[in-house]
Amino acid sequence: MIFGGELVKYDVVIIGGVAAGTSAGASAKRVDSSLGILLIQKEKFISYGGCGLPYYVQGIVKDIDDLIEFTPQEFREKKGVEVLPEHEVFEVDFERKIVKARSVKDGDVKEFEYEKLVVTTGASPIVLNLEGIEDERIFTIRTPEDAMRIRGFIEGKRPESVAIVGGGYIGVEMSEAFRTHGLKVFLIEMMDHLLGNAEPEINEVVVNTLERNGVKVLLKTQVRKFVPDEKIKVVTNSGDMEVDMVLISVGVKPNTEIFDNVKKGVKGAIEVDETGKTSIEDVFSAGDCATVDHFITKEKAYIPMGTTANKQGRIVGRNVAGRKERFIGVLGSSITKIFDVEFGRTGLMEEEAKRFGYNSGSVYIKSLSKAKYYPGSGPIHIKLSFDKKTGKILGAQMVGSDVHKRIDVVTSAIYGGLTVEELGYMDLAYAPPFSPVWDPVLISGNVARRYLKLDNR
């Protein structure tokens, strides 16, 4: 580090922590321990398990500290990275290589010079521009502070009902969290399906599971305004409801507003190549503020996920330290728990693949997760998509029991370029407590074989 008056120079300055930023800092330091690295974070929490926030609200995670991976002091001591928490970067001079940050506590401004800059500012919840949205009983959830406010409200005010606006992963996971506390839950989604793009057969199971567990699912329903009073009236195109609290979970937007000179791509995310480089020399980006390459389409995509942020951050960290590593791209693989079932997806489904020029098809199967005589065996539904010309697997969606193992099998098959024929005869491990002798994944591959008439060769 070089000191010159009030200006401090670092080899690497990282704007933003949590997943990508802390991964970048730690991996850069592992490659070159001599680097002077500074991580600037707007919040006081610099590294935490964001995907665990619904489970903290639910009460499965008892203490918010259980979600904290590193405190600023721990990260500094264990990883050798300097940390400046509770400071917001408000300006970057890319020509002079200077970052300006303001304390969120007292407004004090600090300036830092960098050799290389890593932008990992993440994303923020989309806030609907609706009348009544400012009411203090209307929440979003993205940070530990958000989760603590929600749980504090539940424990302190004892609400009896909640409207969740948005039926994606957070909306569905928070439905279970609220039901655990005994709240009446209305899950409002403007599309005709949940979880982003759940296939019809899969979506039906998801909706039935939610409603069987006391969640009122309202599809094709758009919120028009909120009318706060003793309760909050939620006005929609299909009727009104009065609730004690509201959660907005309609997606996120990348935090890229101050980076005007950097090339941006899908949904305003900073466009990066497979090494994490941006359009500006010596500036890298990763995580929920950046694009990512899709493994199948080879096009830029915006798929904000904690898993991707960690991987991108690691590669960027190694590259700012002198390596030349490339990220292979993502499939959008994801999974969640919905009461007593699991939902998972990976790759492209049939209609989505067609939009990218594929002659795609798909098959749907229903099977059992274990041998039918083994206790705990339950239904599992699989929708498998593939290229009808080559037979290569393009994607899958699953819902039911023991999805977590099987969605990763299909993910691996896609990365390996396998066909449905090869999938149908993969040598998967078998024992009655874990699967039928013909695993559901194998069945889906063989049903696809028949669809493509490969049995008639």
Short mmCIF file of C-alpha atoms in Angstrom, two decimals:
data_model
loop_
_atom_site.label_atom_id
_atom_site.label_comp_id
_atom_site.label_asym_id
_atom_site.label_seq_id
_atom_site.Cartn_x
_atom_site.Cartn_y
_atom_site.Cartn_z
CA MET A 1 0.00 0.00 0.00
CA ILE A 2 1.16 3.52 -0.81
CA PHE A 3 0.25 6.45 1.39
CA GLY A 4 0.17 9.97 -0.02
CA GLY A 5 -1.58 12.60 2.02
CA GLU A 6 -5.19 11.60 2.50
CA LEU A 7 -5.20 9.40 -0.60
CA VAL A 8 -4.49 5.73 0.00
CA LYS A 9 -3.51 3.50 -2.91
CA TYR A 10 -4.37 -0.21 -3.14
CA ASP A 11 -3.46 -2.79 -5.72
CA VAL A 12 -7.10 -3.89 -5.81
CA VAL A 13 -10.22 -2.07 -4.62
CA ILE A 14 -13.43 -4.11 -4.43
CA ILE A 15 -16.78 -2.33 -4.30
CA GLY A 16 -19.27 -4.63 -2.55
CA GLY A 17 -18.97 -7.75 -0.45
CA VAL A 18 -21.37 -10.62 0.37
CA ALA A 19 -20.67 -13.40 -2.19
CA ALA A 20 -18.77 -12.13 -5.24
CA GLY A 21 -16.77 -9.43 -3.49
CA THR A 22 -15.49 -11.53 -0.63
CA SER A 23 -14.75 -14.43 -2.99
CA ALA A 24 -12.77 -12.09 -5.23
CA GLY A 25 -10.77 -10.65 -2.35
CA ALA A 26 -9.97 -14.00 -0.75
CA SER A 27 -8.98 -15.70 -4.04
CA ALA A 28 -6.81 -12.77 -5.16
CA LYS A 29 -4.97 -12.86 -1.85
CA ARG A 30 -4.44 -16.63 -2.15
CA VAL A 31 -2.81 -16.17 -5.54
CA ASP A 32 -0.66 -13.22 -4.51
CA SER A 33 -0.36 -12.58 -0.79
CA SER A 34 1.58 -9.36 -1.39
CA LEU A 35 -1.43 -7.57 -2.87
CA GLY A 36 -2.91 -4.67 -0.97
CA ILE A 37 -6.67 -5.18 -1.22
CA LEU A 38 -9.52 -3.03 0.09
CA LEU A 39 -13.15 -4.13 0.17
CA ILE A 40 -15.77 -1.38 0.60
CA GLN A 41 -19.25 -2.45 1.69
CA LYS A 42 -22.35 -0.31 2.15
CA GLU A 43 -23.78 -2.54 4.92
CA LYS A 44 -22.21 -3.50 8.21
CA PHE A 45 -22.53 -7.17 7.19
CA ILE A 46 -19.89 -7.96 4.56
CA SER A 47 -20.31 -11.72 4.14
CA TYR A 48 -23.49 -13.65 4.84
CA GLY A 49 -25.69 -16.44 3.53
CA GLY A 50 -28.39 -14.45 1.76
CA CYS A 51 -30.20 -17.58 0.62
CA GLY A 52 -30.73 -18.48 4.27
CA LEU A 53 -32.71 -15.33 5.13
CA PRO A 54 -36.17 -16.93 4.67
CA TYR A 55 -35.14 -19.70 7.05
CA TYR A 56 -34.14 -17.11 9.64
CA VAL A 57 -37.56 -15.50 9.33
CA GLN A 58 -39.14 -18.95 9.58
CA GLY A 59 -37.19 -19.71 12.75
CA ILE A 60 -35.21 -22.68 11.45
CA VAL A 61 -32.12 -20.48 11.75
CA LYS A 62 -32.34 -19.21 15.32
CA ASP A 63 -29.80 -16.40 15.35
CA ILE A 64 -28.90 -14.00 12.53
CA ASP A 65 -25.23 -14.44 13.47
CA ASP A 66 -25.49 -18.04 12.24
CA LEU A 67 -25.81 -16.64 8.71
CA ILE A 68 -22.74 -14.43 9.00
CA GLU A 69 -19.72 -16.00 7.33
CA PHE A 70 -17.20 -13.33 8.29
CA THR A 71 -17.33 -10.13 10.28
CA PRO A 72 -15.15 -7.32 8.89
CA GLN A 73 -12.52 -8.04 11.53
CA GLU A 74 -12.54 -11.79 10.85
CA PHE A 75 -12.20 -11.23 7.09
CA ARG A 76 -9.31 -8.86 7.65
CA GLU A 77 -7.52 -11.25 10.00
CA LYS A 78 -8.20 -14.53 8.19
CA LYS A 79 -8.06 -13.42 4.56
CA GLY A 80 -5.68 -10.47 4.74
CA VAL A 81 -8.11 -8.08 3.04
CA GLU A 82 -8.72 -4.59 4.40
CA VAL A 83 -12.42 -3.88 4.94
CA LEU A 84 -14.33 -0.60 5.06
CA PRO A 85 -17.92 -1.42 6.10
CA GLU A 86 -20.86 0.99 6.17
CA HIS A 87 -19.43 3.13 3.38
CA GLU A 88 -21.19 3.69 0.07
CA VAL A 89 -19.21 4.35 -3.10
CA PHE A 90 -20.82 7.30 -4.88
CA GLU A 91 -18.29 8.08 -7.58
CA VAL A 92 -15.57 6.36 -9.59
CA ASP A 93 -13.08 8.29 -11.73
CA PHE A 94 -11.94 5.63 -14.17
CA GLU A 95 -9.31 7.84 -15.81
CA ARG A 96 -7.57 8.77 -12.56
CA LYS A 97 -8.43 5.39 -11.00
CA ILE A 98 -9.99 6.90 -7.89
CA VAL A 99 -12.94 5.65 -5.86
CA LYS A 100 -14.89 7.97 -3.56
CA ALA A 101 -16.87 6.51 -0.65
CA ARG A 102 -19.15 8.17 1.89
CA SER A 103 -19.84 6.92 5.42
CA VAL A 104 -23.49 5.97 5.85
CA LYS A 105 -23.20 7.06 9.48
CA ASP A 106 -21.70 10.55 9.38
CA GLY A 107 -21.24 11.39 5.69
CA ASP A 108 -17.45 11.50 5.92
CA VAL A 109 -15.85 11.07 2.47
CA LYS A 110 -12.78 8.95 1.77
CA GLU A 111 -10.87 8.56 -1.49
CA PHE A 112 -8.82 5.58 -2.65
CA GLU A 113 -6.62 4.99 -5.65
CA TYR A 114 -6.51 1.58 -7.31
CA GLU A 115 -4.48 -0.39 -9.84
CA LYS A 116 -7.39 -2.74 -10.53
CA LEU A 117 -11.04 -2.29 -9.62
CA VAL A 118 -13.62 -5.04 -8.96
CA VAL A 119 -17.29 -4.06 -9.03
CA THR A 120 -19.42 -6.48 -7.04
CA THR A 121 -22.24 -4.19 -5.95
CA GLY A 122 -24.92 -6.87 -6.22
CA ALA A 123 -28.58 -6.15 -6.77
CA SER A 124 -31.49 -4.54 -4.95
CA PRO A 125 -35.16 -5.56 -4.71
CA ILE A 126 -37.41 -4.01 -7.32
CA VAL A 127 -39.80 -1.67 -5.53
CA LEU A 128 -43.16 -1.21 -7.21
CA ASN A 129 -44.18 2.37 -8.00
CA LEU A 130 -47.61 2.04 -6.41
CA GLU A 131 -49.71 4.22 -4.17
CA GLY A 132 -49.24 3.33 -0.50
CA ILE A 133 -45.92 1.50 -1.01
CA GLU A 134 -44.18 3.64 1.65
CA ASP A 135 -46.14 2.11 4.55
CA GLU A 136 -43.79 0.69 7.21
CA ARG A 137 -45.68 -2.61 7.17
CA ILE A 138 -44.64 -3.24 3.56
CA PHE A 139 -41.31 -5.08 3.40
CA THR A 140 -38.69 -6.40 1.01
CA ILE A 141 -36.07 -9.01 1.91
CA ARG A 142 -32.51 -8.93 0.63
CA THR A 143 -30.23 -8.32 3.62
CA PRO A 144 -29.92 -9.54 7.22
CA GLU A 145 -31.34 -6.19 8.34
CA ASP A 146 -34.42 -6.81 6.19
CA ALA A 147 -34.88 -10.29 7.66
CA MET A 148 -34.49 -9.00 11.22
CA ARG A 149 -37.11 -6.30 10.60
CA ILE A 150 -39.59 -8.86 9.28
CA ARG A 151 -39.04 -11.34 12.09
CA GLY A 152 -39.12 -8.52 14.63
CA PHE A 153 -42.44 -7.34 13.22
CA ILE A 154 -43.90 -10.85 13.40
CA GLU A 155 -42.73 -11.41 16.97
CA GLY A 156 -43.59 -7.90 18.16
CA LYS A 157 -46.85 -7.09 16.36
CA ARG A 158 -48.26 -10.62 15.98
CA PRO A 159 -49.76 -10.11 12.50
CA GLU A 160 -52.38 -12.59 11.37
CA SER A 161 -52.16 -12.18 7.61
CA VAL A 162 -49.72 -11.27 4.86
CA ALA A 163 -49.86 -10.62 1.12
CA ILE A 164 -46.77 -11.65 -0.83
CA VAL A 165 -46.47 -9.86 -4.16
CA GLY A 166 -44.39 -11.99 -6.51
CA GLY A 167 -44.36 -15.77 -6.89
CA GLY A 168 -40.67 -16.40 -7.54
CA TYR A 169 -38.27 -18.26 -5.27
CA ILE A 170 -38.37 -15.68 -2.46
CA GLY A 171 -42.15 -15.42 -2.58
CA VAL A 172 -42.61 -19.18 -2.42
CA GLU A 173 -40.00 -19.69 0.31
CA MET A 174 -41.41 -16.85 2.39
CA SER A 175 -44.89 -18.36 2.05
CA GLU A 176 -43.70 -21.32 4.09
CA ALA A 177 -41.91 -19.05 6.54
CA PHE A 178 -45.07 -17.04 7.22
CA ARG A 179 -47.26 -20.15 7.45
CA THR A 180 -44.89 -21.53 10.10
CA HIS A 181 -45.77 -18.48 12.19
CA GLY A 182 -49.47 -19.14 11.64
CA LEU A 183 -50.18 -16.27 9.25
CA LYS A 184 -52.83 -16.43 6.57
CA VAL A 185 -50.87 -16.08 3.34
CA PHE A 186 -51.96 -14.66 -0.01
CA LEU A 187 -49.39 -15.30 -2.75
CA ILE A 188 -50.01 -12.90 -5.64
CA GLU A 189 -48.43 -13.49 -9.06
CA MET A 190 -49.23 -11.53 -12.23
CA MET A 191 -48.22 -14.41 -14.55
CA ASP A 192 -50.13 -17.68 -14.94
CA HIS A 193 -47.31 -19.66 -13.30
CA LEU A 194 -44.94 -19.48 -10.35
CA LEU A 195 -41.15 -19.68 -9.98
CA GLY A 196 -40.31 -17.63 -13.03
CA ASN A 197 -41.15 -20.08 -15.80
CA ALA A 198 -42.46 -23.27 -14.19
CA GLU A 199 -43.79 -25.67 -16.83
CA PRO A 200 -47.58 -26.30 -16.67
CA GLU A 201 -47.29 -29.86 -15.28
CA ILE A 202 -44.72 -28.74 -12.74
CA ASN A 203 -46.56 -25.55 -11.83
CA GLU A 204 -49.74 -27.50 -11.05
CA VAL A 205 -47.90 -29.55 -8.45
CA VAL A 206 -46.30 -26.44 -6.93
CA VAL A 207 -49.63 -24.61 -6.66
CA ASN A 208 -51.39 -27.65 -5.21
CA THR A 209 -48.60 -28.07 -2.64
CA LEU A 210 -48.86 -24.44 -1.55
CA GLU A 211 -52.65 -24.50 -1.28
CA ARG A 212 -52.63 -27.83 0.54
CA ASN A 213 -50.45 -26.12 3.13
CA GLY A 214 -52.75 -23.13 3.58
CA VAL A 215 -51.37 -20.63 1.04
CA LYS A 216 -53.95 -18.89 -1.14
CA VAL A 217 -52.36 -18.65 -4.60
CA LEU A 218 -53.65 -15.88 -6.87
CA LEU A 219 -52.32 -16.22 -10.43
CA LYS A 220 -52.86 -13.69 -13.22
CA THR A 221 -53.40 -11.11 -10.51
CA GLN A 222 -51.89 -7.62 -10.63
CA VAL A 223 -51.65 -5.29 -7.64
CA ARG A 224 -52.91 -1.79 -8.42
CA LYS A 225 -52.35 0.01 -5.11
CA PHE A 226 -52.12 -0.30 -1.35
CA VAL A 227 -54.50 1.53 0.98
CA PRO A 228 -52.95 1.67 4.47
CA ASP A 229 -55.32 1.93 7.42
CA GLU A 230 -55.67 -0.21 10.52
CA LYS A 231 -54.92 -2.97 8.04
CA ILE A 232 -53.45 -2.67 4.54
CA LYS A 233 -55.97 -3.02 1.74
CA VAL A 234 -54.34 -4.65 -1.29
CA VAL A 235 -56.24 -3.59 -4.39
CA THR A 236 -55.87 -5.97 -7.36
CA ASN A 237 -57.49 -6.53 -10.73
CA SER A 238 -59.29 -9.59 -9.32
CA GLY A 239 -60.51 -8.23 -6.01
CA ASP A 240 -59.27 -6.68 -2.79
CA MET A 241 -57.94 -8.16 0.45
CA GLU A 242 -57.02 -6.71 3.82
CA VAL A 243 -53.82 -7.90 5.50
CA ASP A 244 -51.56 -6.96 8.39
CA MET A 245 -48.34 -6.86 6.37
CA VAL A 246 -47.05 -7.10 2.80
CA LEU A 247 -43.87 -8.54 1.29
CA ILE A 248 -42.74 -7.34 -2.14
CA SER A 249 -40.69 -9.98 -3.97
CA VAL A 250 -40.96 -9.19 -7.68
CA GLY A 251 -37.30 -9.61 -8.52
CA VAL A 252 -34.08 -7.63 -8.31
CA LYS A 253 -32.22 -5.04 -10.37
CA PRO A 254 -28.42 -4.73 -10.64
CA ASN A 255 -26.81 -1.93 -8.61
CA THR A 256 -25.03 -0.28 -11.52
CA GLU A 257 -26.46 3.25 -11.55
CA ILE A 258 -23.22 5.11 -10.80
CA PHE A 259 -21.17 3.28 -13.44
CA ASP A 260 -22.25 5.32 -16.45
CA ASN A 261 -19.07 4.79 -18.48
CA VAL A 262 -19.11 1.01 -18.27
CA LYS A 263 -20.84 -0.97 -21.02
CA LYS A 264 -24.05 -2.50 -19.73
CA GLY A 265 -26.04 -5.40 -21.11
CA VAL A 266 -29.08 -7.44 -20.14
CA LYS A 267 -31.33 -5.60 -17.65
CA GLY A 268 -28.70 -2.95 -17.05
CA ALA A 269 -26.10 -5.37 -15.69
CA ILE A 270 -22.42 -4.65 -16.32
CA GLU A 271 -21.33 -6.66 -19.34
CA VAL A 272 -18.32 -8.88 -18.72
CA ASP A 273 -16.41 -11.46 -20.71
CA GLU A 274 -15.59 -14.95 -19.45
CA THR A 275 -12.65 -13.59 -17.45
CA GLY A 276 -14.75 -10.95 -15.71
CA LYS A 277 -13.31 -7.99 -17.64
CA THR A 278 -15.58 -5.03 -18.39
CA SER A 279 -15.36 -2.52 -21.23
CA ILE A 280 -12.91 -0.39 -19.19
CA GLU A 281 -9.27 -1.33 -18.74
CA ASP A 282 -8.39 -2.77 -15.32
CA VAL A 283 -12.04 -2.89 -14.25
CA PHE A 284 -13.66 -6.24 -13.51
CA SER A 285 -17.15 -7.19 -12.33
CA ALA A 286 -18.93 -10.24 -10.96
CA GLY A 287 -22.07 -11.38 -9.18
CA ASP A 288 -25.58 -9.96 -9.20
CA CYS A 289 -24.51 -6.68 -10.85
CA ALA A 290 -22.90 -8.42 -13.85
CA THR A 291 -23.87 -10.47 -16.85
CA VAL A 292 -22.87 -14.09 -17.24
CA ASP A 293 -22.43 -16.31 -20.28
CA HIS A 294 -25.08 -18.99 -20.74
CA PHE A 295 -23.47 -22.37 -21.31
CA ILE A 296 -25.96 -23.51 -23.96
CA THR A 297 -26.77 -20.34 -25.89
CA LYS A 298 -23.32 -18.76 -25.48
CA GLU A 299 -25.13 -15.42 -25.11
CA LYS A 300 -24.96 -12.87 -22.31
CA ALA A 301 -27.58 -13.41 -19.63
CA TYR A 302 -28.60 -11.92 -16.31
CA ILE A 303 -29.16 -14.75 -13.84
CA PRO A 304 -28.44 -13.38 -10.34
CA MET A 305 -27.66 -16.28 -8.03
CA GLY A 306 -25.41 -16.73 -5.02
CA THR A 307 -23.72 -19.78 -6.51
CA THR A 308 -22.78 -17.93 -9.68
CA ALA A 309 -21.61 -14.89 -7.72
CA ASN A 310 -19.18 -17.03 -5.73
CA LYS A 311 -17.75 -18.66 -8.85
CA GLN A 312 -17.48 -15.44 -10.84
CA GLY A 313 -15.93 -13.70 -7.84
CA ARG A 314 -13.33 -16.41 -7.43
CA ILE A 315 -12.30 -16.26 -11.08
CA VAL A 316 -12.17 -12.45 -11.08
CA GLY A 317 -10.05 -12.51 -7.93
CA ARG A 318 -7.57 -14.89 -9.47
CA ASN A 319 -7.44 -12.84 -12.66
CA VAL A 320 -6.77 -9.49 -10.98
CA ALA A 321 -3.89 -11.29 -9.26
CA GLY A 322 -2.36 -12.23 -12.60
CA ARG A 323 -4.05 -15.48 -13.65
CA LYS A 324 -5.96 -15.98 -16.91
CA GLU A 325 -8.95 -18.12 -15.98
CA ARG A 326 -12.27 -18.31 -17.77
CA PHE A 327 -15.75 -19.04 -16.48
CA ILE A 328 -17.45 -21.85 -18.40
CA GLY A 329 -20.91 -20.34 -18.11
CA VAL A 330 -24.14 -21.19 -16.33
CA LEU A 331 -27.34 -23.11 -16.89
CA GLY A 332 -29.44 -21.25 -14.34
CA SER A 333 -29.52 -24.38 -12.19
CA SER A 334 -31.51 -23.84 -9.01
CA ILE A 335 -33.51 -25.63 -6.36
CA THR A 336 -35.85 -24.75 -3.52
CA LYS A 337 -37.92 -26.44 -0.83
CA ILE A 338 -41.69 -25.94 -0.89
CA PHE A 339 -43.10 -27.42 2.30
CA ASP A 340 -42.75 -31.19 1.76
CA VAL A 341 -41.55 -31.14 -1.87
CA GLU A 342 -38.53 -29.85 -3.76
CA PHE A 343 -38.48 -27.90 -7.02
CA GLY A 344 -35.44 -27.75 -9.29
CA ARG A 345 -34.57 -26.53 -12.75
CA THR A 346 -31.63 -26.38 -15.10
CA GLY A 347 -30.94 -25.30 -18.67
CA LEU A 348 -33.54 -24.36 -21.29
CA MET A 349 -37.05 -25.72 -21.54
CA GLU A 350 -38.71 -26.38 -24.90
CA GLU A 351 -40.29 -22.99 -25.63
CA GLU A 352 -37.31 -21.03 -24.32
CA ALA A 353 -34.96 -23.12 -26.45
CA LYS A 354 -37.05 -22.42 -29.54
CA ARG A 355 -36.55 -18.69 -29.00
CA PHE A 356 -32.83 -19.36 -29.34
CA GLY A 357 -33.28 -21.26 -32.60
CA TYR A 358 -33.35 -24.84 -31.35
CA ASN A 359 -35.66 -27.47 -32.83
CA SER A 360 -36.57 -28.54 -29.34
CA GLY A 361 -38.97 -31.02 -27.79
CA SER A 362 -39.85 -32.24 -24.33
CA VAL A 363 -41.36 -35.14 -22.41
CA TYR A 364 -43.04 -35.34 -19.03
CA ILE A 365 -42.92 -38.30 -16.67
CA LYS A 366 -44.14 -39.09 -13.19
CA SER A 367 -42.40 -41.71 -11.09
CA LEU A 368 -41.35 -42.49 -7.52
CA SER A 369 -38.33 -41.18 -5.64
CA LYS A 370 -37.46 -44.53 -4.01
CA ALA A 371 -38.47 -48.17 -4.40
CA LYS A 372 -42.26 -48.24 -4.03
CA TYR A 373 -42.09 -50.54 -1.01
CA TYR A 374 -39.53 -48.41 0.85
CA PRO A 375 -40.85 -45.99 3.50
CA GLY A 376 -40.76 -42.35 2.41
CA SER A 377 -41.07 -43.05 -1.29
CA GLY A 378 -42.96 -40.18 -2.91
CA PRO A 379 -43.94 -38.94 -6.35
CA ILE A 380 -41.50 -37.04 -8.51
CA HIS A 381 -42.43 -35.20 -11.71
CA ILE A 382 -39.83 -34.51 -14.43
CA LYS A 383 -40.08 -32.43 -17.59
CA LEU A 384 -37.04 -33.02 -19.82
CA SER A 385 -36.21 -30.89 -22.86
CA PHE A 386 -33.86 -31.77 -25.71
CA ASP A 387 -32.72 -30.92 -29.22
CA LYS A 388 -34.79 -33.03 -31.61
CA LYS A 389 -32.06 -32.92 -34.25
CA THR A 390 -29.13 -34.10 -32.14
CA GLY A 391 -30.89 -35.64 -29.14
CA LYS A 392 -28.75 -33.53 -26.80
CA ILE A 393 -30.29 -32.61 -23.48
CA LEU A 394 -31.18 -28.94 -23.10
CA GLY A 395 -32.86 -28.69 -19.72
CA ALA A 396 -35.19 -30.05 -17.08
CA GLN A 397 -37.64 -29.06 -14.40
CA MET A 398 -38.56 -31.32 -11.50
CA VAL A 399 -40.86 -31.24 -8.51
CA GLY A 400 -41.47 -33.82 -5.80
CA SER A 401 -39.33 -35.91 -3.49
CA ASP A 402 -35.52 -36.08 -3.67
CA VAL A 403 -35.21 -33.64 -6.56
CA HIS A 404 -31.87 -32.26 -5.33
CA LYS A 405 -29.89 -35.30 -6.45
CA ARG A 406 -31.60 -35.66 -9.80
CA ILE A 407 -31.49 -32.09 -11.04
CA ASP A 408 -27.72 -32.19 -10.60
CA VAL A 409 -27.53 -35.39 -12.67
CA VAL A 410 -29.24 -33.63 -15.58
CA THR A 411 -27.07 -30.54 -15.08
CA SER A 412 -23.95 -32.71 -15.34
CA ALA A 413 -25.35 -34.41 -18.43
CA ILE A 414 -25.87 -31.05 -20.16
CA TYR A 415 -22.35 -29.87 -19.35
CA GLY A 416 -21.07 -33.20 -20.69
CA GLY A 417 -23.04 -32.84 -23.93
CA LEU A 418 -24.98 -36.08 -23.39
CA THR A 419 -27.94 -37.17 -25.48
CA VAL A 420 -31.24 -38.51 -24.16
CA GLU A 421 -30.13 -41.97 -25.26
CA GLU A 422 -27.00 -41.74 -23.14
CA LEU A 423 -28.96 -40.30 -20.23
CA GLY A 424 -31.37 -43.23 -20.33
CA TYR A 425 -28.59 -45.75 -19.70
CA MET A 426 -26.31 -43.86 -17.31
CA ASP A 427 -24.95 -46.10 -14.57
CA LEU A 428 -26.55 -44.33 -11.61
CA ALA A 429 -26.09 -45.73 -8.12
CA TYR A 430 -29.07 -47.76 -6.88
CA ALA A 431 -30.42 -49.02 -3.59
CA PRO A 432 -34.10 -49.12 -2.50
CA PRO A 433 -33.75 -46.30 0.07
CA PHE A 434 -32.54 -43.94 -2.69
CA SER A 435 -34.32 -44.76 -5.93
CA PRO A 436 -36.29 -47.33 -7.92
CA VAL A 437 -34.17 -49.69 -9.98
CA TRP A 438 -35.04 -47.48 -12.94
CA ASP A 439 -34.33 -44.02 -11.58
CA PRO A 440 -36.79 -41.31 -12.71
CA VAL A 441 -33.97 -39.56 -14.57
CA LEU A 442 -33.29 -42.74 -16.56
CA ILE A 443 -37.00 -43.08 -17.28
CA SER A 444 -37.16 -39.52 -18.62
CA GLY A 445 -34.24 -40.24 -20.95
CA ASN A 446 -35.85 -43.40 -22.27
CA VAL A 447 -39.24 -41.74 -22.77
CA ALA A 448 -37.40 -39.09 -24.78
CA ARG A 449 -35.77 -41.89 -26.81
CA ARG A 450 -39.21 -43.15 -27.74
CA TYR A 451 -40.37 -39.62 -28.54
CA LEU A 452 -37.47 -39.33 -31.00
CA LYS A 453 -38.20 -42.84 -32.31
CA LEU A 454 -34.66 -43.94 -31.52
CA ASP A 455 -35.97 -47.37 -30.56
CA ASN A 456 -36.97 -47.96 -34.18
CA ARG A 457 -33.47 -47.74 -35.62
#
